[in-house]
mmCIF file of C-alpha atoms and ligand atoms in Angstrom:
data_model
loop_
_atom_site.group_PDB
_atom_site.id
_atom_site.type_symbol
_atom_site.label_atom_id
_atom_site.label_comp_id
_atom_site.label_asym_id
_atom_site.label_seq_id
_atom_site.Cartn_x
_atom_site.Cartn_y
_atom_site.Cartn_z
ATOM 1 C CA MET K 811 0.000 0.000 0.000
ATOM 2 C CA HIS K 812 1.263 3.487 -0.791
ATOM 3 C CA SER K 813 1.950 5.332 2.420
ATOM 4 C CA TRP K 814 2.415 9.066 2.159
ATOM 5 C CA THR K 815 5.124 11.624 1.491
ATOM 6 C CA SER K 816 7.313 12.307 4.518
ATOM 7 C CA PRO K 817 8.256 15.880 5.376
ATOM 8 C CA ALA K 818 11.828 16.891 4.516
ATOM 9 C CA LEU K 819 14.087 15.888 7.421
ATOM 10 C CA ASP K 820 17.055 17.962 8.465
ATOM 11 C CA PRO K 821 18.278 16.294 11.672
ATOM 12 C CA LEU K 822 20.563 17.905 14.224
ATOM 13 C CA PRO K 823 24.011 16.336 14.755
ATOM 14 C CA ALA K 824 23.341 13.111 16.738
ATOM 15 C CA SER K 825 23.266 13.523 20.510
ATOM 16 C CA GLY K 826 24.455 9.960 21.238
ATOM 17 C CA LEU K 827 22.212 9.901 24.318
ATOM 18 C CA PRO K 828 19.526 7.198 24.447
ATOM 19 C CA LEU K 829 15.794 7.775 24.417
ATOM 20 C CA ARG K 830 14.196 6.824 27.730
ATOM 21 C CA LEU K 831 10.667 5.543 27.267
ATOM 22 C CA PHE K 832 7.950 4.108 29.520
ATOM 23 C CA ASP K 833 7.723 0.378 28.754
ATOM 24 C CA THR K 834 4.272 -0.925 29.644
ATOM 25 C CA ARG K 835 5.515 -4.472 30.164
ATOM 26 C CA ALA K 836 8.360 -3.436 32.487
ATOM 27 C CA GLY K 837 6.114 -0.836 34.172
ATOM 28 C CA ARG K 838 8.844 1.794 34.226
ATOM 29 C CA VAL K 839 10.827 4.253 32.154
ATOM 30 C CA ALA K 840 13.937 2.608 30.691
ATOM 31 C CA PRO K 841 16.483 3.465 27.988
ATOM 32 C CA ILE K 842 15.794 2.050 24.523
ATOM 33 C CA LEU K 843 18.906 0.045 23.693
ATOM 34 C CA PRO K 844 18.281 -1.310 20.187
ATOM 35 C CA LEU K 845 18.540 -5.046 19.533
ATOM 36 C CA THR K 846 20.666 -4.233 16.478
ATOM 37 C CA PRO K 847 23.349 -1.661 17.313
ATOM 38 C CA GLY K 848 22.916 1.522 15.311
ATOM 39 C CA SER K 849 19.351 0.941 14.177
ATOM 40 C CA ALA K 850 15.958 0.719 15.824
ATOM 41 C CA ARG K 851 12.827 -1.032 14.585
ATOM 42 C CA LEU K 852 9.418 0.328 15.492
ATOM 43 C CA TYR K 853 6.003 -1.159 14.802
ATOM 44 C CA VAL K 854 2.888 0.947 15.262
ATOM 45 C CA CYS K 855 -0.554 -0.617 15.025
ATOM 46 C CA GLY K 856 -2.623 0.957 12.274
ATOM 47 C CA ILE K 857 -6.251 1.867 11.739
ATOM 48 C CA THR K 858 -9.318 -0.106 10.764
ATOM 49 C CA PRO K 859 -10.261 2.044 7.779
ATOM 50 C CA TYR K 860 -13.977 2.689 8.193
ATOM 51 C CA ASP K 861 -13.921 6.163 9.741
ATOM 52 C CA SER K 862 -11.098 8.516 8.912
ATOM 53 C CA THR K 863 -8.544 9.942 11.339
ATOM 54 C CA HIS K 864 -9.970 11.348 14.553
ATOM 55 C CA LEU K 865 -7.872 13.080 17.178
ATOM 56 C CA GLY K 866 -7.396 9.871 19.149
ATOM 57 C CA HIS K 867 -5.666 8.398 16.088
ATOM 58 C CA ALA K 868 -3.724 11.613 15.575
ATOM 59 C CA ALA K 869 -2.441 11.414 19.183
ATOM 60 C CA THR K 870 -1.286 7.802 18.673
ATOM 61 C CA TYR K 871 0.590 8.465 15.423
ATOM 62 C CA HIS K 872 1.972 11.736 16.748
ATOM 63 C CA ALA K 873 3.452 9.864 19.740
ATOM 64 C CA ALA K 874 4.972 7.214 17.445
ATOM 65 C CA ASP K 875 6.354 10.001 15.241
ATOM 66 C CA LEU K 876 8.028 11.557 18.292
ATOM 67 C CA MET K 877 9.521 8.161 19.244
ATOM 68 C CA ARG K 878 10.928 7.912 15.779
ATOM 69 C CA ARG K 879 12.306 11.470 15.778
ATOM 70 C CA ALA K 880 13.749 11.009 19.283
ATOM 71 C CA MET K 881 15.582 7.824 18.288
ATOM 72 C CA HIS K 882 16.820 9.482 15.123
ATOM 73 C CA ASP K 883 18.138 12.377 17.224
ATOM 74 C CA THR K 884 20.182 9.956 19.330
ATOM 75 C CA GLY K 885 21.930 8.841 16.136
ATOM 76 C CA LEU K 886 19.951 5.689 15.287
ATOM 77 C CA GLU K 887 18.608 4.733 11.906
ATOM 78 C CA VAL K 888 14.926 3.967 12.383
ATOM 79 C CA GLU K 889 12.847 1.511 10.418
ATOM 80 C CA MET K 890 9.129 1.474 10.921
ATOM 81 C CA ALA K 891 6.164 -0.685 9.938
ATOM 82 C CA GLN K 892 2.439 -0.075 10.201
ATOM 83 C CA ASN K 893 -0.553 -2.227 9.302
ATOM 84 C CA ILE K 894 -4.048 -1.484 8.030
ATOM 85 C CA THR K 895 -6.781 -3.707 9.443
ATOM 86 C CA ASP K 896 -8.850 -3.813 6.258
ATOM 87 C CA VAL K 897 -10.423 -7.224 6.957
ATOM 88 C CA ASP K 898 -12.363 -6.873 10.195
ATOM 89 C CA ASP K 899 -15.920 -7.017 11.543
ATOM 90 C CA PRO K 900 -16.579 -3.266 12.017
ATOM 91 C CA LEU K 901 -15.359 -2.432 8.502
ATOM 92 C CA LEU K 902 -17.419 -5.233 6.918
ATOM 93 C CA GLU K 903 -20.496 -4.210 8.937
ATOM 94 C CA ARG K 904 -20.127 -0.559 7.906
ATOM 95 C CA ALA K 905 -19.689 -1.489 4.231
ATOM 96 C CA ASP K 906 -22.773 -3.699 4.446
ATOM 97 C CA ARG K 907 -24.818 -0.959 6.164
ATOM 98 C CA ASP K 908 -23.818 1.641 3.566
ATOM 99 C CA GLY K 909 -24.198 -0.725 0.613
ATOM 100 C CA VAL K 910 -20.616 -0.262 -0.583
ATOM 101 C CA ASP K 911 -17.892 -2.781 -1.356
ATOM 102 C CA TRP K 912 -15.612 -3.227 1.695
ATOM 103 C CA ARG K 913 -12.553 -2.689 -0.505
ATOM 104 C CA ASP K 914 -13.880 0.677 -1.745
ATOM 105 C CA LEU K 915 -14.735 1.784 1.790
ATOM 106 C CA ALA K 916 -11.257 0.793 3.016
ATOM 107 C CA ALA K 917 -9.516 2.502 0.082
ATOM 108 C CA SER K 918 -11.412 5.774 0.580
ATOM 109 C CA GLN K 919 -10.686 5.875 4.316
ATOM 110 C CA VAL K 920 -7.016 4.940 3.862
ATOM 111 C CA GLU K 921 -6.781 7.820 1.387
ATOM 112 C CA LEU K 922 -8.171 10.258 3.963
ATOM 113 C CA PHE K 923 -5.868 8.864 6.651
ATOM 114 C CA THR K 924 -2.748 9.252 4.528
ATOM 115 C CA GLN K 925 -3.732 12.834 3.649
ATOM 116 C CA ASP K 926 -4.131 13.583 7.350
ATOM 117 C CA MET K 927 -0.763 12.021 8.201
ATOM 118 C CA GLU K 928 0.873 14.064 5.475
ATOM 119 C CA SER K 929 -0.699 17.323 6.601
ATOM 120 C CA LEU K 930 0.344 16.594 10.203
ATOM 121 C CA ARG K 931 3.906 16.002 8.953
ATOM 122 C CA ILE K 932 4.091 12.484 10.374
ATOM 123 C CA ILE K 933 7.087 10.611 8.956
ATOM 124 C CA ALA K 934 5.788 7.784 6.751
ATOM 125 C CA PRO K 935 6.536 4.169 7.724
ATOM 126 C CA GLU K 936 8.879 2.226 5.454
ATOM 127 C CA THR K 937 6.297 -0.562 5.359
ATOM 128 C CA TYR K 938 2.591 0.238 5.237
ATOM 129 C CA ARG K 939 0.667 -2.968 4.604
ATOM 130 C CA SER K 940 -2.943 -4.032 4.754
ATOM 131 C CA VAL K 941 -4.242 -7.406 5.889
ATOM 132 C CA SER K 942 -5.583 -8.175 2.415
ATOM 133 C CA GLU K 943 -2.128 -7.482 0.939
ATOM 134 C CA ALA K 944 -0.433 -9.708 3.556
ATOM 135 C CA MET K 945 -2.970 -12.545 3.271
ATOM 136 C CA ASP K 946 -0.545 -15.183 1.881
ATOM 137 C CA GLN K 947 1.850 -14.667 4.798
ATOM 138 C CA ILE K 948 -1.005 -14.603 7.297
ATOM 139 C CA ILE K 949 -2.359 -17.910 5.969
ATOM 140 C CA ALA K 950 1.144 -19.435 6.165
ATOM 141 C CA VAL K 951 1.447 -18.361 9.829
ATOM 142 C CA VAL K 952 -2.039 -19.616 10.705
ATOM 143 C CA ARG K 953 -1.176 -22.987 9.153
ATOM 144 C CA THR K 954 2.137 -23.111 11.029
ATOM 145 C CA LEU K 955 0.291 -22.518 14.296
ATOM 146 C CA HIS K 956 -2.033 -25.371 13.349
ATOM 147 C CA GLU K 957 0.925 -27.643 12.564
ATOM 148 C CA ARG K 958 2.466 -26.750 15.916
ATOM 149 C CA GLY K 959 -0.730 -27.950 17.619
ATOM 150 C CA ARG K 960 -1.698 -24.472 18.859
ATOM 151 C CA ALA K 961 -4.977 -24.181 16.892
ATOM 152 C CA TYR K 962 -8.242 -25.951 17.709
ATOM 153 C CA PRO K 963 -11.640 -25.920 16.000
ATOM 154 C CA VAL K 964 -14.879 -24.599 17.436
ATOM 155 C CA ALA K 965 -18.087 -25.553 15.629
ATOM 156 C CA ALA K 966 -19.839 -22.655 13.871
ATOM 157 C CA SER K 967 -23.547 -23.158 13.238
ATOM 158 C CA ASP K 968 -23.727 -20.445 10.559
ATOM 159 C CA ALA K 969 -20.738 -21.661 8.517
ATOM 160 C CA ALA K 970 -19.781 -24.762 6.545
ATOM 161 C CA GLY K 971 -16.658 -25.409 8.610
ATOM 162 C CA PRO K 972 -15.410 -24.602 12.107
ATOM 163 C CA ASP K 973 -13.750 -21.431 13.386
ATOM 164 C CA TRP K 974 -10.207 -21.887 14.693
ATOM 165 C CA TYR K 975 -8.860 -20.552 17.976
ATOM 166 C CA LEU K 976 -5.373 -20.201 19.421
ATOM 167 C CA ASP K 977 -4.837 -22.365 22.505
ATOM 168 C CA LEU K 978 -3.166 -19.989 24.978
ATOM 169 C CA SER K 979 -2.790 -22.638 27.685
ATOM 170 C CA GLN K 980 0.179 -24.282 25.963
ATOM 171 C CA ASP K 981 2.618 -21.382 26.202
ATOM 172 C CA GLY K 982 1.443 -19.544 29.298
ATOM 173 C CA ALA K 983 1.926 -16.205 27.526
ATOM 174 C CA LEU K 984 -1.393 -14.579 28.508
ATOM 175 C CA GLY K 985 -0.846 -11.278 30.298
ATOM 176 C CA ASP K 986 2.829 -10.999 29.430
ATOM 177 C CA VAL K 987 2.475 -7.427 28.141
ATOM 178 C CA SER K 988 -0.383 -6.063 30.255
ATOM 179 C CA GLY K 989 0.431 -7.844 33.515
ATOM 180 C CA TRP K 990 -3.337 -7.725 34.180
ATOM 181 C CA THR K 991 -5.392 -10.100 36.289
ATOM 182 C CA GLU K 992 -8.027 -12.190 34.549
ATOM 183 C CA ALA K 993 -10.738 -10.035 36.164
ATOM 184 C CA GLN K 994 -9.216 -6.912 34.585
ATOM 185 C CA MET K 995 -9.017 -8.668 31.227
ATOM 186 C CA LEU K 996 -12.609 -9.835 31.417
ATOM 187 C CA GLU K 997 -13.800 -6.276 31.988
ATOM 188 C CA VAL K 998 -12.727 -5.135 28.515
ATOM 189 C CA PHE K 999 -12.303 -8.296 26.439
ATOM 190 C CA ALA K 1000 -15.828 -8.452 24.984
ATOM 191 C CA GLU K 1001 -16.051 -4.739 24.137
ATOM 192 C CA ARG K 1002 -12.670 -4.946 22.391
ATOM 193 C CA GLY K 1003 -13.593 -7.718 19.981
ATOM 194 C CA GLY K 1004 -13.229 -10.779 22.235
ATOM 195 C CA ASP K 1005 -15.756 -13.553 22.862
ATOM 196 C CA PRO K 1006 -15.077 -14.881 26.397
ATOM 197 C CA ASP K 1007 -18.318 -16.842 26.639
ATOM 198 C CA ARG K 1008 -18.352 -18.657 23.325
ATOM 199 C CA GLU K 1009 -19.228 -22.311 23.749
ATOM 200 C CA GLY K 1010 -16.493 -24.771 22.801
ATOM 201 C CA LYS K 1011 -13.533 -22.508 23.630
ATOM 202 C CA ARG K 1012 -10.851 -24.067 25.820
ATOM 203 C CA GLY K 1013 -9.899 -20.775 27.466
ATOM 204 C CA ARG K 1014 -11.993 -17.609 27.796
ATOM 205 C CA PHE K 1015 -9.235 -15.412 26.343
ATOM 206 C CA ASP K 1016 -8.228 -17.737 23.498
ATOM 207 C CA PRO K 1017 -8.303 -15.483 20.421
ATOM 208 C CA LEU K 1018 -10.025 -16.259 17.145
ATOM 209 C CA LEU K 1019 -7.270 -17.276 14.748
ATOM 210 C CA TRP K 1020 -9.234 -18.116 11.599
ATOM 211 C CA SER K 1021 -12.908 -17.357 11.082
ATOM 212 C CA ALA K 1022 -14.811 -19.715 8.754
ATOM 213 C CA GLU K 1023 -16.432 -18.162 5.675
ATOM 214 C CA ARG K 1024 -19.889 -16.622 6.260
ATOM 215 C CA GLU K 1025 -22.304 -15.667 3.517
ATOM 216 C CA GLY K 1026 -21.559 -12.289 2.028
ATOM 217 C CA GLU K 1027 -18.126 -11.979 3.683
ATOM 218 C CA PRO K 1028 -14.749 -12.020 1.947
ATOM 219 C CA ALA K 1029 -12.872 -15.305 2.331
ATOM 220 C CA TRP K 1030 -9.534 -16.832 1.424
ATOM 221 C CA ASP K 1031 -8.453 -20.456 1.172
ATOM 222 C CA ALA K 1032 -6.368 -21.687 4.102
ATOM 223 C CA ALA K 1033 -6.120 -25.361 3.017
ATOM 224 C CA GLU K 1034 -6.822 -27.702 5.965
ATOM 225 C CA LEU K 1035 -8.333 -24.835 7.978
ATOM 226 C CA GLY K 1036 -10.883 -24.135 5.270
ATOM 227 C CA ARG K 1037 -12.018 -20.936 3.596
ATOM 228 C CA GLY K 1038 -12.326 -17.891 5.803
ATOM 229 C CA ARG K 1039 -10.510 -14.833 7.111
ATOM 230 C CA PRO K 1040 -7.987 -14.185 9.873
ATOM 231 C CA GLY K 1041 -8.670 -13.029 13.417
ATOM 232 C CA TRP K 1042 -7.353 -9.642 14.490
ATOM 233 C CA HIS K 1043 -4.108 -10.259 16.377
ATOM 234 C CA VAL K 1044 -2.225 -12.507 13.965
ATOM 235 C CA GLU K 1045 -1.885 -9.761 11.330
ATOM 236 C CA CYS K 1046 0.601 -7.632 13.272
ATOM 237 C CA VAL K 1047 2.828 -10.654 13.953
ATOM 238 C CA CYS K 1048 2.945 -11.427 10.214
ATOM 239 C CA ILE K 1049 3.407 -7.867 9.000
ATOM 240 C CA ALA K 1050 6.110 -7.160 11.619
ATOM 241 C CA GLU K 1051 7.945 -10.362 10.778
ATOM 242 C CA GLU K 1052 8.060 -9.821 7.027
ATOM 243 C CA SER K 1053 8.986 -6.125 7.262
ATOM 244 C CA ILE K 1054 11.157 -5.278 10.277
ATOM 245 C CA GLY K 1055 11.723 -8.856 11.502
ATOM 246 C CA LEU K 1056 11.210 -10.522 14.881
ATOM 247 C CA PRO K 1057 12.093 -9.621 17.544
ATOM 248 C CA PHE K 1058 12.005 -5.826 17.164
ATOM 249 C CA ASP K 1059 12.498 -2.894 19.520
ATOM 250 C CA ILE K 1060 9.160 -1.192 20.202
ATOM 251 C CA GLN K 1061 5.513 -1.928 19.563
ATOM 252 C CA ALA K 1062 3.450 1.238 19.866
ATOM 253 C CA GLY K 1063 -0.252 2.050 19.902
ATOM 254 C CA GLY K 1064 -3.074 3.531 21.946
ATOM 255 C CA SER K 1065 -3.523 2.376 25.544
ATOM 256 C CA ASP K 1066 -6.726 0.551 24.530
ATOM 257 C CA LEU K 1067 -4.473 -1.893 22.640
ATOM 258 C CA VAL K 1068 -2.546 -3.070 25.736
ATOM 259 C CA PHE K 1069 -5.157 -5.779 26.181
ATOM 260 C CA PRO K 1070 -6.190 -7.729 24.290
ATOM 261 C CA HIS K 1071 -4.378 -6.717 21.113
ATOM 262 C CA HIS K 1072 -0.771 -6.385 22.249
ATOM 263 C CA ASP K 1073 -0.988 -9.157 24.817
ATOM 264 C CA LEU K 1074 -2.455 -11.549 22.272
ATOM 265 C CA SER K 1075 -0.205 -10.495 19.371
ATOM 266 C CA ALA K 1076 2.748 -11.369 21.601
ATOM 267 C CA ALA K 1077 1.044 -14.654 22.540
ATOM 268 C CA HIS K 1078 0.751 -15.593 18.832
ATOM 269 C CA SER K 1079 4.443 -14.877 18.392
ATOM 270 C CA VAL K 1080 5.384 -16.996 21.418
ATOM 271 C CA ALA K 1081 3.214 -19.823 20.054
ATOM 272 C CA LEU K 1082 5.283 -19.622 16.855
ATOM 273 C CA GLY K 1083 8.413 -19.987 18.982
ATOM 274 C CA ARG K 1084 9.571 -16.442 18.295
ATOM 275 C CA PRO K 1085 10.047 -13.524 20.684
ATOM 276 C CA PHE K 1086 8.112 -10.386 19.757
ATOM 277 C CA ALA K 1087 8.682 -6.740 20.833
ATOM 278 C CA ALA K 1088 11.387 -5.819 23.359
ATOM 279 C CA ALA K 1089 9.347 -2.861 24.670
ATOM 280 C CA TYR K 1090 5.757 -1.601 24.476
ATOM 281 C CA ALA K 1091 4.812 2.085 24.369
ATOM 282 C CA HIS K 1092 1.219 3.242 24.757
ATOM 283 C CA SER K 1093 -0.366 6.630 24.271
ATOM 284 C CA GLY K 1094 -3.350 7.940 26.251
ATOM 285 C CA MET K 1095 -6.950 8.313 25.147
ATOM 286 C CA VAL K 1096 -8.394 11.586 23.880
ATOM 287 C CA GLY K 1097 -11.803 12.564 25.185
ATOM 288 C CA HIS K 1098 -14.402 15.018 23.946
ATOM 289 C CA GLU K 1099 -17.523 16.308 25.677
ATOM 290 C CA GLY K 1100 -16.763 14.305 28.793
ATOM 291 C CA GLU K 1101 -16.295 10.900 27.144
ATOM 292 C CA LYS K 1102 -13.521 8.955 25.447
ATOM 293 C CA MET K 1103 -13.589 9.776 21.722
ATOM 294 C CA SER K 1104 -15.118 6.745 20.058
ATOM 295 C CA LYS K 1105 -17.156 5.736 17.071
ATOM 296 C CA SER K 1106 -19.902 4.215 19.185
ATOM 297 C CA LEU K 1107 -20.447 7.446 21.155
ATOM 298 C CA GLY K 1108 -20.434 9.561 18.000
ATOM 299 C CA ASN K 1109 -18.196 12.248 19.539
ATOM 300 C CA LEU K 1110 -15.345 12.030 17.055
ATOM 301 C CA VAL K 1111 -13.413 15.107 16.004
ATOM 302 C CA PHE K 1112 -11.817 14.458 12.609
ATOM 303 C CA VAL K 1113 -8.484 15.882 11.516
ATOM 304 C CA HIS K 1114 -9.585 16.403 7.912
ATOM 305 C CA ARG K 1115 -12.680 18.304 9.051
ATOM 306 C CA LEU K 1116 -10.587 20.669 11.186
ATOM 307 C CA VAL K 1117 -8.159 21.202 8.316
ATOM 308 C CA HIS K 1118 -11.075 21.770 5.933
ATOM 309 C CA GLU K 1119 -12.392 24.421 8.356
ATOM 310 C CA GLY K 1120 -9.055 26.203 8.037
ATOM 311 C CA VAL K 1121 -7.215 24.955 11.126
ATOM 312 C CA ASP K 1122 -3.457 24.916 10.552
ATOM 313 C CA PRO K 1123 -2.248 21.291 11.000
ATOM 314 C CA MET K 1124 0.728 22.685 12.932
ATOM 315 C CA VAL K 1125 -1.763 24.091 15.456
ATOM 316 C CA ILE K 1126 -3.215 20.576 15.822
ATOM 317 C CA ARG K 1127 0.307 19.259 16.465
ATOM 318 C CA LEU K 1128 0.822 21.933 19.107
ATOM 319 C CA VAL K 1129 -2.396 20.873 20.853
ATOM 320 C CA LEU K 1130 -1.089 17.290 20.866
ATOM 321 C CA MET K 1131 2.266 18.492 22.236
ATOM 322 C CA ALA K 1132 0.545 20.284 25.125
ATOM 323 C CA HIS K 1133 -0.307 16.887 26.670
ATOM 324 C CA HIS K 1134 2.145 14.215 27.705
ATOM 325 C CA TYR K 1135 1.608 11.321 25.293
ATOM 326 C CA ARG K 1136 0.759 8.876 28.074
ATOM 327 C CA SER K 1137 -1.937 11.044 29.686
ATOM 328 C CA ASP K 1138 -5.644 10.900 28.913
ATOM 329 C CA TRP K 1139 -6.980 14.323 28.021
ATOM 330 C CA GLU K 1140 -9.919 16.173 26.556
ATOM 331 C CA TRP K 1141 -10.109 18.021 23.252
ATOM 332 C CA THR K 1142 -11.796 21.442 23.586
ATOM 333 C CA ALA K 1143 -12.136 24.548 21.445
ATOM 334 C CA GLN K 1144 -10.110 26.408 24.073
ATOM 335 C CA GLU K 1145 -7.145 24.054 23.469
ATOM 336 C CA LEU K 1146 -7.223 25.041 19.832
ATOM 337 C CA GLU K 1147 -7.267 28.776 20.666
ATOM 338 C CA GLN K 1148 -4.318 28.433 23.043
ATOM 339 C CA ALA K 1149 -2.301 26.564 20.411
ATOM 340 C CA ARG K 1150 -3.177 29.194 17.780
ATOM 341 C CA ALA K 1151 -1.895 31.964 20.040
ATOM 342 C CA ARG K 1152 1.195 29.938 20.838
ATOM 343 C CA ILE K 1153 2.172 29.352 17.213
ATOM 344 C CA GLU K 1154 1.772 33.083 16.509
ATOM 345 C CA ARG K 1155 4.218 33.845 19.356
ATOM 346 C CA TYR K 1156 6.621 31.225 18.026
ATOM 347 C CA ARG K 1157 6.417 32.588 14.497
ATOM 348 C CA ALA K 1158 7.113 36.098 15.745
ATOM 349 C CA ALA K 1159 10.126 34.825 17.713
ATOM 350 C CA ALA K 1160 11.355 32.931 14.637
ATOM 351 C CA ARG K 1161 11.184 36.154 12.594
ATOM 352 C CA ARG K 1162 13.332 37.906 15.205
ATOM 353 C CA GLY K 1163 16.006 35.251 14.585
ATOM 354 C CA GLY K 1164 19.002 34.532 16.783
ATOM 355 C CA ARG K 1165 20.641 31.438 18.194
ATOM 356 C CA PHE K 1166 19.554 29.809 21.434
ATOM 357 C CA PRO K 1167 21.710 26.729 22.116
ATOM 358 C CA THR K 1168 20.337 26.321 25.666
ATOM 359 C CA THR K 1169 16.745 26.225 24.421
ATOM 360 C CA VAL K 1170 17.593 23.640 21.776
ATOM 361 C CA GLU K 1171 19.361 21.423 24.323
ATOM 362 C CA GLU K 1172 16.369 21.730 26.671
ATOM 363 C CA MET K 1173 14.049 20.650 23.847
ATOM 364 C CA ARG K 1174 16.212 17.624 23.046
ATOM 365 C CA ALA K 1175 16.578 16.618 26.679
ATOM 366 C CA ALA K 1176 12.800 16.841 27.172
ATOM 367 C CA LEU K 1177 12.121 14.732 24.069
ATOM 368 C CA ARG K 1178 14.475 11.922 25.055
ATOM 369 C CA ASP K 1179 13.022 11.927 28.594
ATOM 370 C CA ASP K 1180 9.922 9.846 27.773
ATOM 371 C CA LEU K 1181 8.813 12.329 25.078
ATOM 372 C CA ASP K 1182 8.157 15.118 27.569
ATOM 373 C CA THR K 1183 6.533 17.568 25.161
ATOM 374 C CA VAL K 1184 5.057 19.600 28.019
ATOM 375 C CA ARG K 1185 8.550 20.429 29.235
ATOM 376 C CA ALA K 1186 9.700 21.152 25.691
ATOM 377 C CA LEU K 1187 6.861 23.674 25.331
ATOM 378 C CA GLU K 1188 7.979 25.419 28.531
ATOM 379 C CA ALA K 1189 11.423 25.877 26.968
ATOM 380 C CA LEU K 1190 9.830 27.104 23.734
ATOM 381 C CA ASP K 1191 7.500 29.499 25.575
ATOM 382 C CA ALA K 1192 10.503 30.963 27.396
ATOM 383 C CA TRP K 1193 12.331 31.317 24.084
ATOM 384 C CA ALA K 1194 9.381 33.144 22.541
ATOM 385 C CA GLU K 1195 9.233 35.474 25.584
ATOM 386 C CA VAL K 1196 12.933 36.327 25.540
ATOM 387 C CA GLY K 1197 12.909 37.972 22.152
ATOM 388 C CA THR K 1198 15.863 40.328 22.009
ATOM 389 C CA ALA K 1199 16.406 40.607 25.768
ATOM 390 C CA THR K 1200 19.846 40.137 27.282
ATOM 391 C CA GLY K 1201 20.863 37.479 29.783
ATOM 392 C CA PRO K 1202 21.892 33.817 29.754
ATOM 393 C CA ASP K 1203 19.131 32.863 27.315
ATOM 394 C CA ALA K 1204 19.551 35.902 25.128
ATOM 395 C CA PRO K 1205 20.323 35.219 21.480
ATOM 396 C CA ASP K 1206 23.824 34.320 20.532
ATOM 397 C CA GLU K 1207 24.714 36.675 17.706
ATOM 398 C CA ALA K 1208 26.482 34.018 15.628
ATOM 399 C CA ALA K 1209 24.749 33.647 12.286
ATOM 400 C CA SER K 1210 25.331 29.906 12.114
ATOM 401 C CA GLY K 1211 26.098 27.019 14.469
ATOM 402 C CA PRO K 1212 23.915 25.341 17.083
ATOM 403 C CA GLY K 1213 20.869 26.971 18.603
ATOM 404 C CA ASP K 1214 18.475 27.336 15.666
ATOM 405 C CA VAL K 1215 15.193 26.846 17.545
ATOM 406 C CA PRO K 1216 12.818 26.714 14.522
ATOM 407 C CA ALA K 1217 15.066 24.088 12.847
ATOM 408 C CA ALA K 1218 15.121 22.043 16.067
ATOM 409 C CA LEU K 1219 11.330 22.344 16.439
ATOM 410 C CA ASP K 1220 11.004 20.928 12.928
ATOM 411 C CA ALA K 1221 13.551 18.099 13.336
ATOM 412 C CA LEU K 1222 12.509 17.003 16.837
ATOM 413 C CA PHE K 1223 8.791 17.773 16.974
ATOM 414 C CA GLY K 1224 7.736 17.931 13.315
ATOM 415 C CA ILE K 1225 6.450 21.507 13.492
ATOM 416 C CA THR K 1226 7.415 23.999 10.831
ATOM 417 C CA LEU K 1227 7.014 27.693 11.633
ATOM 418 C CA GLN K 1228 7.092 28.643 7.966
ATOM 419 C CA GLY K 1229 3.820 29.637 6.358
HETATM 420 ZN ZN1 ZN S 2448 -1.465 -4.381 15.869
#
C-alpha cells in the first residue's frame, strides 16, 4: 500500500544519548537500547479504515512520530512498519450498512488517513501494509500454528466449517504485556472484539485465529483450515515479521491496545516460537464532551474536518504536544485557541532570529526523557518570551552554528514555523 510523502528531514548532529521511554511491560521508564546496534525497529498498530482519522488516532501516530524522531536524534537509523486492518468485523459491517464494497470503503478511508498524516507532517513508515495485501503470509502463519498444535476448532452453526482458535494454555503467555489479572481482562475483552463466553472454547481469552467463511463476507483459502478470514491479532505478527523482523524494539499504539491486542499479538508470536517486541509504548486516550472519543459514542473530532475548516495542522500538532503522550486528556475549542496563540508567538520569535543553544538542548533533553513535550513547550515558551532581551538565554549573535530553535522544532517535533 502506498503510504504518504514524509516531510523533509534535516536532523541535528546526533546527541548519542539514548531515548528513555515508559515500557508498559516493564512498568517503568527505561532506555531504549536497540537489539541491532545503530538501528531501531518500530512497529505501530494501524487503523481499521472505516472512519477517517480522529484526534485519538492523531495522538497515537503523533506519539509514534516523536519516538521515531527522538531515536533518530540519538543517532539511530529507524525503520518502521504499520498495518491497516482492512479485513475486520466493524469495517465489513459498515460497508454492508452503507451498501458499498468493503474494498472501496477501506480505500477511501485509507486515502483520507494518509492525507491527514501528510498534513500533520508524520514521517511515513517504510512498510505500510494491509491485511488483504499480507494474506498469503497470514495464511502461512495460521497454518504453522495449526501444525504446531496451537490451533483448535470450534463448531460454527452459521458456517460450513469450524472457526479456529489459538490455545493460549500451551505457552502460558497470557498477560505478558499487560500484567493484568483475569478479572481486569474480562472487563474489557468483549467490548474490544473478544468472545469470552463462546461455547467450545478451551480458554476464555483464546483469540479467534481463523474465522470460517460466512455468507456475504470475503474469504480466502487456508487449506486444511478451510475458507475464511484471519482473526485480528495474527496480522501484526505477520506484518512485523516480514517487514522489520522478529524480535524488534518497540511496539506502539493507543492504551486501549494493551489488552487484548498487544498481549495476544505477543502470545501468537510466542506460540510460533519467536520472541516479539522488546518494549511496548502506549499513548493515552483523547476525550471530547466528557467521554472517550469513540465511534460508538459519536463524539469524534476528525483531523480532515478541522483542516477543511481552516485549522493549521501545525496548530493541531501543538495541541497534541501540550499533553504528555501517556496522559488521557480532553479536546476542547479552548485548546485550539491556546495553540493558535502559541504558534503566533513562536512565528514572531522565529522572525526575530538569533541562536539559542540552551533552548535547543532543553528541547532535546525533554524529548528523550519519555517524550516530555510539556517540558519542551515550557522551553519554547521561554524562548518566545525572551525575544531580544539580554541574559543567559539571550540570542547568541552568531549567524550559524547550534541553537536554531525553529530548525530544532522541525527536526525534533515535526512543526514547521514557515507559512
Ligand atoms: Zn497491531
